[in-house]
JSON list of C-alpha atoms and ligand atoms in Angstrom, two decimals:
[
{"chain": "A", "resi": 1, "resn": "MET", "atom": "CA", "xyz": [-36.91, -63.40, 62.16]},
{"chain": "A", "resi": 2, "resn": "LEU", "atom": "CA", "xyz": [-34.67, -63.64, 59.34]},
{"chain": "A", "resi": 3, "resn": "PHE", "atom": "CA", "xyz": [-32.55, -60.12, 58.47]},
{"chain": "A", "resi": 4, "resn": "THR", "atom": "CA", "xyz": [-33.29, -61.07, 55.33]},
{"chain": "A", "resi": 5, "resn": "LYS", "atom": "CA", "xyz": [-37.10, -61.33, 55.51]},
{"chain": "A", "resi": 6, "resn": "LEU", "atom": "CA", "xyz": [-37.42, -58.57, 57.88]},
{"chain": "A", "resi": 7, "resn": "VAL", "atom": "CA", "xyz": [-35.28, -55.87, 55.95]},
{"chain": "A", "resi": 8, "resn": "ARG", "atom": "CA", "xyz": [-37.53, -56.47, 52.99]},
{"chain": "A", "resi": 9, "resn": "GLN", "atom": "CA", "xyz": [-39.89, -56.30, 54.41]},
{"chain": "A", "resi": 10, "resn": "LYS", "atom": "CA", "xyz": [-38.94, -52.65, 55.48]},
{"chain": "A", "resi": 11, "resn": "VAL", "atom": "CA", "xyz": [-37.59, -51.81, 52.03]},
{"chain": "A", "resi": 12, "resn": "THR", "atom": "CA", "xyz": [-40.20, -52.50, 50.15]},
{"chain": "A", "resi": 13, "resn": "PRO", "atom": "CA", "xyz": [-41.53, -48.70, 49.31]},
{"chain": "A", "resi": 14, "resn": "TYR", "atom": "CA", "xyz": [-38.11, -47.59, 47.72]},
{"chain": "A", "resi": 15, "resn": "TRP", "atom": "CA", "xyz": [-37.75, -50.77, 46.16]},
{"chain": "A", "resi": 16, "resn": "GLU", "atom": "CA", "xyz": [-41.17, -50.18, 44.70]},
{"chain": "A", "resi": 17, "resn": "GLY", "atom": "CA", "xyz": [-40.21, -46.81, 43.80]},
{"chain": "A", "resi": 18, "resn": "SER", "atom": "CA", "xyz": [-37.39, -48.01, 42.70]},
{"chain": "A", "resi": 19, "resn": "PHE", "atom": "CA", "xyz": [-38.93, -50.53, 40.34]},
{"chain": "A", "resi": 20, "resn": "GLN", "atom": "CA", "xyz": [-41.17, -47.77, 38.98]},
{"chain": "A", "resi": 21, "resn": "HIS", "atom": "CA", "xyz": [-38.76, -45.18, 38.66]},
{"chain": "A", "resi": 22, "resn": "PRO", "atom": "CA", "xyz": [-38.74, -43.24, 34.59]},
{"chain": "A", "resi": 23, "resn": "PHE", "atom": "CA", "xyz": [-35.26, -45.00, 34.81]},
{"chain": "A", "resi": 24, "resn": "ILE", "atom": "CA", "xyz": [-36.09, -47.77, 35.07]},
{"chain": "A", "resi": 25, "resn": "GLN", "atom": "CA", "xyz": [-39.54, -47.67, 33.34]},
{"chain": "A", "resi": 26, "resn": "GLU", "atom": "CA", "xyz": [-38.11, -45.78, 29.76]},
{"chain": "A", "resi": 27, "resn": "LEU", "atom": "CA", "xyz": [-34.62, -48.15, 30.19]},
{"chain": "A", "resi": 28, "resn": "GLU", "atom": "CA", "xyz": [-36.85, -50.98, 29.99]},
{"chain": "A", "resi": 29, "resn": "SER", "atom": "CA", "xyz": [-39.44, -49.48, 27.11]},
{"chain": "A", "resi": 30, "resn": "ASP", "atom": "CA", "xyz": [-36.43, -48.31, 25.10]},
{"chain": "A", "resi": 31, "resn": "ASN", "atom": "CA", "xyz": [-37.34, -44.41, 25.46]},
{"chain": "A", "resi": 32, "resn": "LEU", "atom": "CA", "xyz": [-34.20, -43.72, 28.15]},
{"chain": "A", "resi": 33, "resn": "VAL", "atom": "CA", "xyz": [-32.63, -40.88, 26.70]},
{"chain": "A", "resi": 34, "resn": "PRO", "atom": "CA", "xyz": [-28.87, -41.80, 26.30]},
{"chain": "A", "resi": 35, "resn": "GLU", "atom": "CA", "xyz": [-27.58, -38.83, 28.19]},
{"chain": "A", "resi": 36, "resn": "ILE", "atom": "CA", "xyz": [-28.89, -40.06, 30.87]},
{"chain": "A", "resi": 37, "resn": "PHE", "atom": "CA", "xyz": [-28.00, -43.68, 30.40]},
{"chain": "A", "resi": 38, "resn": "ARG", "atom": "CA", "xyz": [-24.54, -41.98, 30.10]},
{"chain": "A", "resi": 39, "resn": "TYR", "atom": "CA", "xyz": [-24.58, -39.66, 33.59]},
{"chain": "A", "resi": 40, "resn": "TYR", "atom": "CA", "xyz": [-25.92, -43.14, 35.20]},
{"chain": "A", "resi": 41, "resn": "LEU", "atom": "CA", "xyz": [-22.55, -44.79, 33.87]},
{"chain": "A", "resi": 42, "resn": "ILE", "atom": "CA", "xyz": [-20.47, -42.27, 34.46]},
{"chain": "A", "resi": 43, "resn": "GLN", "atom": "CA", "xyz": [-21.62, -41.75, 38.48]},
{"chain": "A", "resi": 44, "resn": "ASP", "atom": "CA", "xyz": [-22.06, -45.43, 39.08]},
{"chain": "A", "resi": 45, "resn": "GLN", "atom": "CA", "xyz": [-18.14, -45.60, 38.02]},
{"chain": "A", "resi": 46, "resn": "TYR", "atom": "CA", "xyz": [-16.99, -43.80, 40.84]},
{"chain": "A", "resi": 47, "resn": "TYR", "atom": "CA", "xyz": [-19.48, -45.91, 42.80]},
{"chain": "A", "resi": 48, "resn": "LEU", "atom": "CA", "xyz": [-18.21, -49.45, 41.71]},
{"chain": "A", "resi": 49, "resn": "SER", "atom": "CA", "xyz": [-14.49, -48.36, 42.41]},
{"chain": "A", "resi": 50, "resn": "HIS", "atom": "CA", "xyz": [-15.44, -47.67, 45.17]},
{"chain": "A", "resi": 51, "resn": "PHE", "atom": "CA", "xyz": [-17.91, -50.57, 46.13]},
{"chain": "A", "resi": 52, "resn": "SER", "atom": "CA", "xyz": [-14.37, -52.85, 45.48]},
{"chain": "A", "resi": 53, "resn": "ARG", "atom": "CA", "xyz": [-12.51, -51.24, 47.45]},
{"chain": "A", "resi": 54, "resn": "LEU", "atom": "CA", "xyz": [-14.86, -51.68, 50.75]},
{"chain": "A", "resi": 55, "resn": "HIS", "atom": "CA", "xyz": [-15.25, -55.04, 50.20]},
{"chain": "A", "resi": 56, "resn": "PHE", "atom": "CA", "xyz": [-11.56, -55.29, 50.75]},
{"chain": "A", "resi": 57, "resn": "LEU", "atom": "CA", "xyz": [-12.07, -53.34, 53.78]},
{"chain": "A", "resi": 58, "resn": "ILE", "atom": "CA", "xyz": [-14.59, -55.13, 54.77]},
{"chain": "A", "resi": 59, "resn": "ALA", "atom": "CA", "xyz": [-12.75, -58.49, 54.81]},
{"chain": "A", "resi": 60, "resn": "GLN", "atom": "CA", "xyz": [-9.95, -56.88, 56.56]},
{"chain": "A", "resi": 61, "resn": "GLN", "atom": "CA", "xyz": [-12.01, -55.44, 59.46]},
{"chain": "A", "resi": 62, "resn": "THR", "atom": "CA", "xyz": [-13.97, -59.36, 59.69]},
{"chain": "A", "resi": 63, "resn": "THR", "atom": "CA", "xyz": [-12.97, -61.95, 62.41]},
{"chain": "A", "resi": 64, "resn": "ASP", "atom": "CA", "xyz": [-15.68, -64.26, 60.39]},
{"chain": "A", "resi": 65, "resn": "LYS", "atom": "CA", "xyz": [-13.61, -66.60, 57.86]},
{"chain": "A", "resi": 66, "resn": "ALA", "atom": "CA", "xyz": [-16.86, -66.91, 55.56]},
{"chain": "A", "resi": 67, "resn": "VAL", "atom": "CA", "xyz": [-17.45, -63.19, 55.08]},
{"chain": "A", "resi": 68, "resn": "ALA", "atom": "CA", "xyz": [-13.77, -62.11, 54.72]},
{"chain": "A", "resi": 69, "resn": "ASP", "atom": "CA", "xyz": [-14.06, -64.80, 51.58]},
{"chain": "A", "resi": 70, "resn": "LEU", "atom": "CA", "xyz": [-17.01, -63.43, 50.82]},
{"chain": "A", "resi": 71, "resn": "MET", "atom": "CA", "xyz": [-16.22, -59.74, 50.27]},
{"chain": "A", "resi": 72, "resn": "VAL", "atom": "CA", "xyz": [-13.04, -60.79, 48.33]},
{"chain": "A", "resi": 73, "resn": "ALA", "atom": "CA", "xyz": [-15.32, -63.41, 45.97]},
{"chain": "A", "resi": 74, "resn": "GLU", "atom": "CA", "xyz": [-17.24, -60.41, 45.30]},
{"chain": "A", "resi": 75, "resn": "ALA", "atom": "CA", "xyz": [-14.82, -57.89, 44.98]},
{"chain": "A", "resi": 76, "resn": "LYS", "atom": "CA", "xyz": [-13.10, -59.77, 42.54]},
{"chain": "A", "resi": 77, "resn": "GLY", "atom": "CA", "xyz": [-15.57, -61.01, 41.12]},
{"chain": "A", "resi": 78, "resn": "LEU", "atom": "CA", "xyz": [-17.28, -57.39, 40.37]},
{"chain": "A", "resi": 79, "resn": "ALA", "atom": "CA", "xyz": [-13.50, -56.36, 38.76]},
{"chain": "A", "resi": 80, "resn": "SER", "atom": "CA", "xyz": [-13.99, -59.85, 36.01]},
{"chain": "A", "resi": 81, "resn": "GLY", "atom": "CA", "xyz": [-17.89, -59.16, 35.90]},
{"chain": "A", "resi": 82, "resn": "GLU", "atom": "CA", "xyz": [-19.18, -55.47, 35.84]},
{"chain": "A", "resi": 83, "resn": "LEU", "atom": "CA", "xyz": [-16.99, -53.82, 35.86]},
{"chain": "A", "resi": 84, "resn": "ALA", "atom": "CA", "xyz": [-15.20, -55.38, 32.05]},
{"chain": "A", "resi": 85, "resn": "VAL", "atom": "CA", "xyz": [-18.96, -55.03, 30.67]},
{"chain": "A", "resi": 86, "resn": "ARG", "atom": "CA", "xyz": [-18.79, -51.08, 31.57]},
{"chain": "A", "resi": 87, "resn": "ARG", "atom": "CA", "xyz": [-15.41, -50.96, 29.88]},
{"chain": "A", "resi": 88, "resn": "ASP", "atom": "CA", "xyz": [-17.46, -52.75, 26.85]},
{"chain": "A", "resi": 89, "resn": "PHE", "atom": "CA", "xyz": [-20.78, -49.84, 27.21]},
{"chain": "A", "resi": 90, "resn": "PHE", "atom": "CA", "xyz": [-17.82, -46.64, 27.52]},
{"chain": "A", "resi": 91, "resn": "LYS", "atom": "CA", "xyz": [-16.10, -47.96, 24.52]},
{"chain": "A", "resi": 92, "resn": "GLN", "atom": "CA", "xyz": [-19.58, -47.81, 22.69]},
{"chain": "A", "resi": 93, "resn": "LEU", "atom": "CA", "xyz": [-20.75, -44.88, 23.76]},
{"chain": "A", "resi": 94, "resn": "ALA", "atom": "CA", "xyz": [-17.31, -43.13, 23.92]},
{"chain": "A", "resi": 95, "resn": "ILE", "atom": "CA", "xyz": [-17.16, -41.91, 27.21]},
{"chain": "A", "resi": 96, "resn": "THR", "atom": "CA", "xyz": [-13.61, -41.87, 27.66]},
{"chain": "A", "resi": 97, "resn": "ASP", "atom": "CA", "xyz": [-11.22, -41.70, 30.76]},
{"chain": "A", "resi": 98, "resn": "LYS", "atom": "CA", "xyz": [-10.44, -38.00, 30.62]},
{"chain": "A", "resi": 99, "resn": "GLU", "atom": "CA", "xyz": [-14.80, -37.51, 30.56]},
{"chain": "A", "resi": 100, "resn": "VAL", "atom": "CA", "xyz": [-14.80, -39.79, 33.69]},
{"chain": "A", "resi": 101, "resn": "ALA", "atom": "CA", "xyz": [-12.22, -37.73, 34.82]},
{"chain": "A", "resi": 102, "resn": "GLN", "atom": "CA", "xyz": [-13.61, -35.04, 34.81]},
{"chain": "A", "resi": 103, "resn": "THR", "atom": "CA", "xyz": [-16.93, -35.14, 35.14]},
{"chain": "A", "resi": 104, "resn": "PRO", "atom": "CA", "xyz": [-17.56, -34.02, 39.33]},
{"chain": "A", "resi": 105, "resn": "VAL", "atom": "CA", "xyz": [-18.67, -36.87, 41.16]},
{"chain": "A", "resi": 106, "resn": "ALA", "atom": "CA", "xyz": [-22.90, -35.54, 41.57]},
{"chain": "A", "resi": 107, "resn": "PRO", "atom": "CA", "xyz": [-24.03, -35.04, 45.45]},
{"chain": "A", "resi": 108, "resn": "THR", "atom": "CA", "xyz": [-26.20, -38.66, 45.17]},
{"chain": "A", "resi": 109, "resn": "ALA", "atom": "CA", "xyz": [-23.32, -41.05, 44.22]},
{"chain": "A", "resi": 110, "resn": "TYR", "atom": "CA", "xyz": [-21.28, -39.26, 46.90]},
{"chain": "A", "resi": 111, "resn": "HIS", "atom": "CA", "xyz": [-23.46, -39.38, 49.25]},
{"chain": "A", "resi": 112, "resn": "TYR", "atom": "CA", "xyz": [-23.90, -43.34, 49.09]},
{"chain": "A", "resi": 113, "resn": "VAL", "atom": "CA", "xyz": [-20.46, -44.14, 48.61]},
{"chain": "A", "resi": 114, "resn": "SER", "atom": "CA", "xyz": [-19.65, -42.23, 51.82]},
{"chain": "A", "resi": 115, "resn": "HIS", "atom": "CA", "xyz": [-22.13, -43.68, 53.84]},
{"chain": "A", "resi": 116, "resn": "MET", "atom": "CA", "xyz": [-21.43, -47.27, 53.14]},
{"chain": "A", "resi": 117, "resn": "TYR", "atom": "CA", "xyz": [-17.26, -45.95, 54.46]},
{"chain": "A", "resi": 118, "resn": "ARG", "atom": "CA", "xyz": [-18.89, -44.73, 57.33]},
{"chain": "A", "resi": 119, "resn": "GLN", "atom": "CA", "xyz": [-20.16, -48.33, 58.17]},
{"chain": "A", "resi": 120, "resn": "LEU", "atom": "CA", "xyz": [-16.50, -48.87, 58.00]},
{"chain": "A", "resi": 121, "resn": "ILE", "atom": "CA", "xyz": [-15.24, -46.25, 60.89]},
{"chain": "A", "resi": 122, "resn": "ASP", "atom": "CA", "xyz": [-18.93, -45.60, 63.03]},
{"chain": "A", "resi": 123, "resn": "GLY", "atom": "CA", "xyz": [-20.19, -49.13, 63.07]},
{"chain": "A", "resi": 124, "resn": "THR", "atom": "CA", "xyz": [-19.10, -52.68, 62.15]},
{"chain": "A", "resi": 125, "resn": "SER", "atom": "CA", "xyz": [-18.04, -54.78, 59.02]},
{"chain": "A", "resi": 126, "resn": "ASN", "atom": "CA", "xyz": [-21.68, -56.79, 59.99]},
{"chain": "A", "resi": 127, "resn": "THR", "atom": "CA", "xyz": [-23.36, -52.85, 59.33]},
{"chain": "A", "resi": 128, "resn": "ALA", "atom": "CA", "xyz": [-20.82, -52.62, 56.22]},
{"chain": "A", "resi": 129, "resn": "PHE", "atom": "CA", "xyz": [-22.17, -55.84, 54.97]},
{"chain": "A", "resi": 130, "resn": "ALA", "atom": "CA", "xyz": [-25.69, -54.53, 55.40]},
{"chain": "A", "resi": 131, "resn": "ALA", "atom": "CA", "xyz": [-25.05, -51.63, 53.70]},
{"chain": "A", "resi": 132, "resn": "ALA", "atom": "CA", "xyz": [-23.19, -53.24, 50.80]},
{"chain": "A", "resi": 133, "resn": "LEU", "atom": "CA", "xyz": [-26.03, -55.15, 49.91]},
{"chain": "A", "resi": 134, "resn": "PRO", "atom": "CA", "xyz": [-29.37, -53.95, 48.49]},
{"chain": "A", "resi": 135, "resn": "CYS", "atom": "CA", "xyz": [-26.91, -53.11, 45.42]},
{"chain": "A", "resi": 136, "resn": "SER", "atom": "CA", "xyz": [-26.66, -56.81, 44.09]},
{"chain": "A", "resi": 137, "resn": "TRP", "atom": "CA", "xyz": [-29.84, -57.70, 46.35]},
{"chain": "A", "resi": 138, "resn": "LEU", "atom": "CA", "xyz": [-31.83, -55.27, 44.16]},
{"chain": "A", "resi": 139, "resn": "TYR", "atom": "CA", "xyz": [-30.48, -54.64, 40.85]},
{"chain": "A", "resi": 140, "resn": "HIS", "atom": "CA", "xyz": [-30.71, -58.44, 41.04]},
{"chain": "A", "resi": 141, "resn": "GLU", "atom": "CA", "xyz": [-34.41, -58.19, 41.81]},
{"chain": "A", "resi": 142, "resn": "ILE", "atom": "CA", "xyz": [-34.84, -55.55, 39.09]},
{"chain": "A", "resi": 143, "resn": "GLY", "atom": "CA", "xyz": [-32.51, -57.19, 36.47]},
{"chain": "A", "resi": 144, "resn": "VAL", "atom": "CA", "xyz": [-35.54, -60.47, 36.72]},
{"chain": "A", "resi": 145, "resn": "ARG", "atom": "CA", "xyz": [-38.55, -57.94, 36.20]},
{"chain": "A", "resi": 146, "resn": "LEU", "atom": "CA", "xyz": [-36.69, -56.95, 33.08]},
{"chain": "A", "resi": 147, "resn": "ASN", "atom": "CA", "xyz": [-35.97, -59.61, 31.70]},
{"chain": "A", "resi": 148, "resn": "GLN", "atom": "CA", "xyz": [-39.17, -61.41, 31.59]},
{"chain": "A", "resi": 149, "resn": "HIS", "atom": "CA", "xyz": [-39.82, -58.35, 28.91]},
{"chain": "A", "resi": 150, "resn": "GLY", "atom": "CA", "xyz": [-36.33, -57.47, 28.36]},
{"chain": "A", "resi": 151, "resn": "SER", "atom": "CA", "xyz": [-35.39, -54.69, 26.31]},
{"chain": "A", "resi": 152, "resn": "PRO", "atom": "CA", "xyz": [-35.44, -52.88, 22.70]},
{"chain": "A", "resi": 153, "resn": "ASP", "atom": "CA", "xyz": [-32.17, -51.39, 22.62]},
{"chain": "A", "resi": 154, "resn": "PRO", "atom": "CA", "xyz": [-29.30, -54.04, 23.11]},
{"chain": "A", "resi": 155, "resn": "LEU", "atom": "CA", "xyz": [-27.80, -52.20, 25.09]},
{"chain": "A", "resi": 156, "resn": "TYR", "atom": "CA", "xyz": [-29.46, -51.63, 27.63]},
{"chain": "A", "resi": 157, "resn": "GLN", "atom": "CA", "xyz": [-30.84, -55.26, 27.23]},
{"chain": "A", "resi": 158, "resn": "GLN", "atom": "CA", "xyz": [-27.15, -56.13, 28.25]},
{"chain": "A", "resi": 159, "resn": "TRP", "atom": "CA", "xyz": [-27.56, -53.90, 31.22]},
{"chain": "A", "resi": 160, "resn": "ILE", "atom": "CA", "xyz": [-30.49, -56.19, 32.35]},
{"chain": "A", "resi": 161, "resn": "ALA", "atom": "CA", "xyz": [-28.73, -59.25, 31.71]},
{"chain": "A", "resi": 162, "resn": "THR", "atom": "CA", "xyz": [-26.00, -58.76, 33.86]},
{"chain": "A", "resi": 163, "resn": "TYR", "atom": "CA", "xyz": [-28.23, -58.86, 36.84]},
{"chain": "A", "resi": 164, "resn": "ALA", "atom": "CA", "xyz": [-30.36, -61.92, 35.64]},
{"chain": "A", "resi": 165, "resn": "ASP", "atom": "CA", "xyz": [-27.55, -63.69, 35.56]},
{"chain": "A", "resi": 166, "resn": "LYS", "atom": "CA", "xyz": [-27.64, -67.07, 37.37]},
{"chain": "A", "resi": 167, "resn": "THR", "atom": "CA", "xyz": [-23.96, -66.17, 38.63]},
{"chain": "A", "resi": 168, "resn": "ALA", "atom": "CA", "xyz": [-25.51, -63.28, 40.21]},
{"chain": "A", "resi": 169, "resn": "ALA", "atom": "CA", "xyz": [-28.13, -65.20, 42.25]},
{"chain": "A", "resi": 170, "resn": "ALA", "atom": "CA", "xyz": [-26.33, -67.65, 43.69]},
{"chain": "A", "resi": 171, "resn": "GLN", "atom": "CA", "xyz": [-23.38, -65.64, 44.75]},
{"chain": "A", "resi": 172, "resn": "LEU", "atom": "CA", "xyz": [-26.48, -63.34, 46.36]},
{"chain": "A", "resi": 173, "resn": "GLN", "atom": "CA", "xyz": [-28.41, -66.46, 47.99]},
{"chain": "A", "resi": 174, "resn": "GLN", "atom": "CA", "xyz": [-24.66, -66.89, 49.19]},
{"chain": "A", "resi": 175, "resn": "ALA", "atom": "CA", "xyz": [-24.68, -63.26, 50.80]},
{"chain": "A", "resi": 176, "resn": "CYS", "atom": "CA", "xyz": [-27.96, -63.66, 52.61]},
{"chain": "A", "resi": 177, "resn": "ARG", "atom": "CA", "xyz": [-27.28, -67.18, 54.35]},
{"chain": "A", "resi": 178, "resn": "VAL", "atom": "CA", "xyz": [-24.06, -65.28, 55.74]},
{"chain": "A", "resi": 179, "resn": "ILE", "atom": "CA", "xyz": [-25.84, -62.05, 56.76]},
{"chain": "A", "resi": 180, "resn": "ASN", "atom": "CA", "xyz": [-28.73, -63.78, 58.92]},
{"chain": "A", "resi": 181, "resn": "ARG", "atom": "CA", "xyz": [-26.45, -66.43, 60.30]},
{"chain": "A", "resi": 182, "resn": "LEU", "atom": "CA", "xyz": [-24.69, -62.95, 61.60]},
{"chain": "A", "resi": 183, "resn": "TYR", "atom": "CA", "xyz": [-27.72, -60.71, 62.61]},
{"chain": "A", "resi": 184, "resn": "GLN", "atom": "CA", "xyz": [-28.60, -63.70, 64.98]},
{"chain": "A", "resi": 185, "resn": "LYS", "atom": "CA", "xyz": [-25.52, -63.66, 66.86]},
{"chain": "A", "resi": 186, "resn": "SER", "atom": "CA", "xyz": [-25.52, -59.94, 67.09]},
{"chain": "A", "resi": 187, "resn": "SER", "atom": "CA", "xyz": [-26.46, -57.87, 69.90]},
{"chain": "A", "resi": 188, "resn": "VAL", "atom": "CA", "xyz": [-29.93, -55.51, 69.56]},
{"chain": "A", "resi": 189, "resn": "ALA", "atom": "CA", "xyz": [-28.02, -52.72, 69.27]},
{"chain": "A", "resi": 190, "resn": "GLU", "atom": "CA", "xyz": [-25.74, -54.08, 65.80]},
{"chain": "A", "resi": 191, "resn": "GLN", "atom": "CA", "xyz": [-28.68, -55.60, 65.34]},
{"chain": "A", "resi": 192, "resn": "GLN", "atom": "CA", "xyz": [-30.73, -51.98, 64.36]},
{"chain": "A", "resi": 193, "resn": "ALA", "atom": "CA", "xyz": [-27.96, -50.31, 63.01]},
{"chain": "A", "resi": 194, "resn": "MET", "atom": "CA", "xyz": [-27.90, -53.50, 60.37]},
{"chain": "A", "resi": 195, "resn": "VAL", "atom": "CA", "xyz": [-31.16, -52.93, 59.59]},
{"chain": "A", "resi": 196, "resn": "GLN", "atom": "CA", "xyz": [-30.40, -49.02, 59.43]},
{"chain": "A", "resi": 197, "resn": "ALA", "atom": "CA", "xyz": [-28.13, -49.58, 57.58]},
{"chain": "A", "resi": 198, "resn": "LEU", "atom": "CA", "xyz": [-29.31, -51.45, 54.64]},
{"chain": "A", "resi": 199, "resn": "CYS", "atom": "CA", "xyz": [-32.31, -49.17, 54.56]},
{"chain": "A", "resi": 200, "resn": "ILE", "atom": "CA", "xyz": [-30.16, -45.87, 54.16]},
{"chain": "A", "resi": 201, "resn": "SER", "atom": "CA", "xyz": [-28.94, -47.94, 51.77]},
{"chain": "A", "resi": 202, "resn": "SER", "atom": "CA", "xyz": [-32.16, -48.88, 49.70]},
{"chain": "A", "resi": 203, "resn": "GLN", "atom": "CA", "xyz": [-33.31, -45.34, 49.67]},
{"chain": "A", "resi": 204, "resn": "LEU", "atom": "CA", "xyz": [-29.98, -44.04, 47.79]},
{"chain": "A", "resi": 205, "resn": "GLU", "atom": "CA", "xyz": [-31.00, -47.09, 45.28]},
{"chain": "A", "resi": 206, "resn": "TYR", "atom": "CA", "xyz": [-33.28, -44.83, 44.52]},
{"chain": "A", "resi": 207, "resn": "ALA", "atom": "CA", "xyz": [-32.07, -41.55, 45.18]},
{"chain": "A", "resi": 208, "resn": "PHE", "atom": "CA", "xyz": [-29.78, -43.09, 42.06]},
{"chain": "A", "resi": 209, "resn": "TRP", "atom": "CA", "xyz": [-31.98, -42.95, 39.63]},
{"chain": "A", "resi": 210, "resn": "GLN", "atom": "CA", "xyz": [-33.42, -39.68, 40.24]},
{"chain": "A", "resi": 211, "resn": "MET", "atom": "CA", "xyz": [-29.88, -38.58, 40.16]},
{"chain": "A", "resi": 212, "resn": "ALA", "atom": "CA", "xyz": [-28.87, -39.60, 36.70]},
{"chain": "A", "resi": 213, "resn": "TYR", "atom": "CA", "xyz": [-32.46, -38.75, 35.75]},
{"chain": "A", "resi": 214, "resn": "THR", "atom": "CA", "xyz": [-32.04, -35.04, 36.52]},
{"chain": "A", "resi": 215, "resn": "PHE", "atom": "CA", "xyz": [-28.48, -34.83, 36.10]},
{"chain": "A", "resi": 216, "resn": "GLU", "atom": "CA", "xyz": [-28.52, -33.70, 39.72]},
{"chain": "A", "resi": 217, "resn": "ARG", "atom": "CA", "xyz": [-25.31, -31.42, 40.42]},
{"chain": "A", "resi": 218, "resn": "TRP", "atom": "CA", "xyz": [-23.55, -29.53, 43.40]},
{"chain": "A", "resi": 219, "resn": "PRO", "atom": "CA", "xyz": [-25.22, -26.18, 44.53]},
{"chain": "A", "resi": 220, "resn": "LYS", "atom": "CA", "xyz": [-23.43, -23.79, 43.53]},
{"chain": "A", "resi": 221, "resn": "GLY", "atom": "CA", "xyz": [-24.05, -20.85, 45.95]},
{"chain": "A", "resi": 222, "resn": "ALA", "atom": "CA", "xyz": [-24.08, -17.35, 45.81]},
{"chain": "A", "resi": 223, "resn": "ALA", "atom": "CA", "xyz": [-21.46, -18.27, 42.47]},
{"chain": "A", "resi": 224, "resn": "ASN", "atom": "CA", "xyz": [-23.87, -16.19, 40.03]},
{"chain": "A", "resi": 225, "resn": "GLY", "atom": "CA", "xyz": [-25.34, -13.81, 41.54]},
{"chain": "A", "resi": 226, "resn": "SER", "atom": "CA", "xyz": [-27.69, -14.10, 44.70]},
{"chain": "A", "resi": 227, "resn": "PRO", "atom": "CA", "xyz": [-29.37, -17.60, 45.56]},
{"chain": "A", "resi": 228, "resn": "LYS", "atom": "CA", "xyz": [-32.42, -17.84, 45.81]},
{"chain": "A", "resi": 229, "resn": "HIS", "atom": "CA", "xyz": [-33.52, -19.37, 49.62]},
{"chain": "A", "resi": 230, "resn": "VAL", "atom": "CA", "xyz": [-36.24, -21.12, 49.03]},
{"chain": "A", "resi": 231, "resn": "ARG", "atom": "CA", "xyz": [-38.15, -23.33, 51.90]},
{"chain": "A", "resi": 232, "resn": "GLN", "atom": "CA", "xyz": [-39.85, -26.50, 50.85]},
{"chain": "A", "resi": 233, "resn": "ARG", "atom": "CA", "xyz": [-43.03, -27.76, 52.81]},
{"chain": "B", "resi": 1, "resn": "VIB", "atom": "C1", "xyz": [-25.58, -47.84, 42.31]},
{"chain": "B", "resi": 1, "resn": "VIB", "atom": "C2", "xyz": [-26.00, -49.24, 41.61]},
{"chain": "B", "resi": 1, "resn": "VIB", "atom": "N1", "xyz": [-25.83, -49.94, 42.98]},
{"chain": "B", "resi": 1, "resn": "VIB", "atom": "C3", "xyz": [-26.01, -51.24, 42.35]},
{"chain": "B", "resi": 1, "resn": "VIB", "atom": "C4", "xyz": [-25.42, -51.92, 41.50]},
{"chain": "B", "resi": 1, "resn": "VIB", "atom": "C5", "xyz": [-25.32, -53.25, 41.42]},
{"chain": "B", "resi": 1, "resn": "VIB", "atom": "N2", "xyz": [-23.74, -53.68, 41.61]},
{"chain": "B", "resi": 1, "resn": "VIB", "atom": "C6", "xyz": [-22.83, -53.37, 41.91]},
{"chain": "B", "resi": 1, "resn": "VIB", "atom": "S1", "xyz": [-21.80, -54.46, 42.76]},
{"chain": "B", "resi": 1, "resn": "VIB", "atom": "C7", "xyz": [-22.23, -55.32, 41.88]},
{"chain": "B", "resi": 1, "resn": "VIB", "atom": "C8", "xyz": [-22.41, -56.99, 42.54]},
{"chain": "B", "resi": 1, "resn": "VIB", "atom": "C9", "xyz": [-22.17, -57.48, 43.61]},
{"chain": "B", "resi": 1, "resn": "VIB", "atom": "O1", "xyz": [-21.41, -57.52, 44.17]},
{"chain": "B", "resi": 1, "resn": "VIB", "atom": "C10", "xyz": [-23.88, -55.23, 41.73]},
{"chain": "B", "resi": 1, "resn": "VIB", "atom": "C11", "xyz": [-24.72, -56.44, 40.99]},
{"chain": "B", "resi": 1, "resn": "VIB", "atom": "C12", "xyz": [-24.65, -50.52, 40.42]},
{"chain": "B", "resi": 1, "resn": "VIB", "atom": "N3", "xyz": [-24.20, -51.45, 39.12]},
{"chain": "B", "resi": 1, "resn": "VIB", "atom": "N4", "xyz": [-24.68, -49.34, 40.55]}
]
């Protein structure tokens, strides 16, 4: 079976979770509290800057020319596309460089970025590619779904339109073609690692909405007296 067909079935619960998450639902209906979107953008800035570096690193590590070309094109496209759109958002929301620098990275953003880098040490350039794929793929599906109605808020609509874009679709199709070819010629162990890397990223994409929605922070430990250690079932 094609890699993309196999994993699309496996990630359905997490992607459905993303589609149904209040962050996405409220972004579409214009009820999303601006502070939540702000927190998302700041955390996502951390994510995007590492995502771009990761693509250059995959390009260095791979021996496959098509992968190297794709990675460099994506990293460059990111600089002129998504990061440029974000600069405009930051201006509209008056998010300063100082505020970004002073906001600690949240655990989930840190986890997600670490998961992708880890592939370059513990995995291969193929598993790193697989870990990075839900990023453009899930967001494109979200963009297409949300663009059917659009959001009444011009800022949220601009966010949606970035991902519903036709250029994004063409680049995604090309990435899927390349990864399907890599999967076919990989060993069974590497194939399994590629599936796992993509599934973990899909769960972390889902967790990313919740991170923003709850203003997730690191545990404080005993900083404010005795911490409560509650067992969860
Ligand atoms: C957590 C998180 N996941 C995915 C994206 C979307 N995204 C990031 S880079 C890129 C271009 C793909 O090469 C796209 C679509 C995001 N912004 N934040």
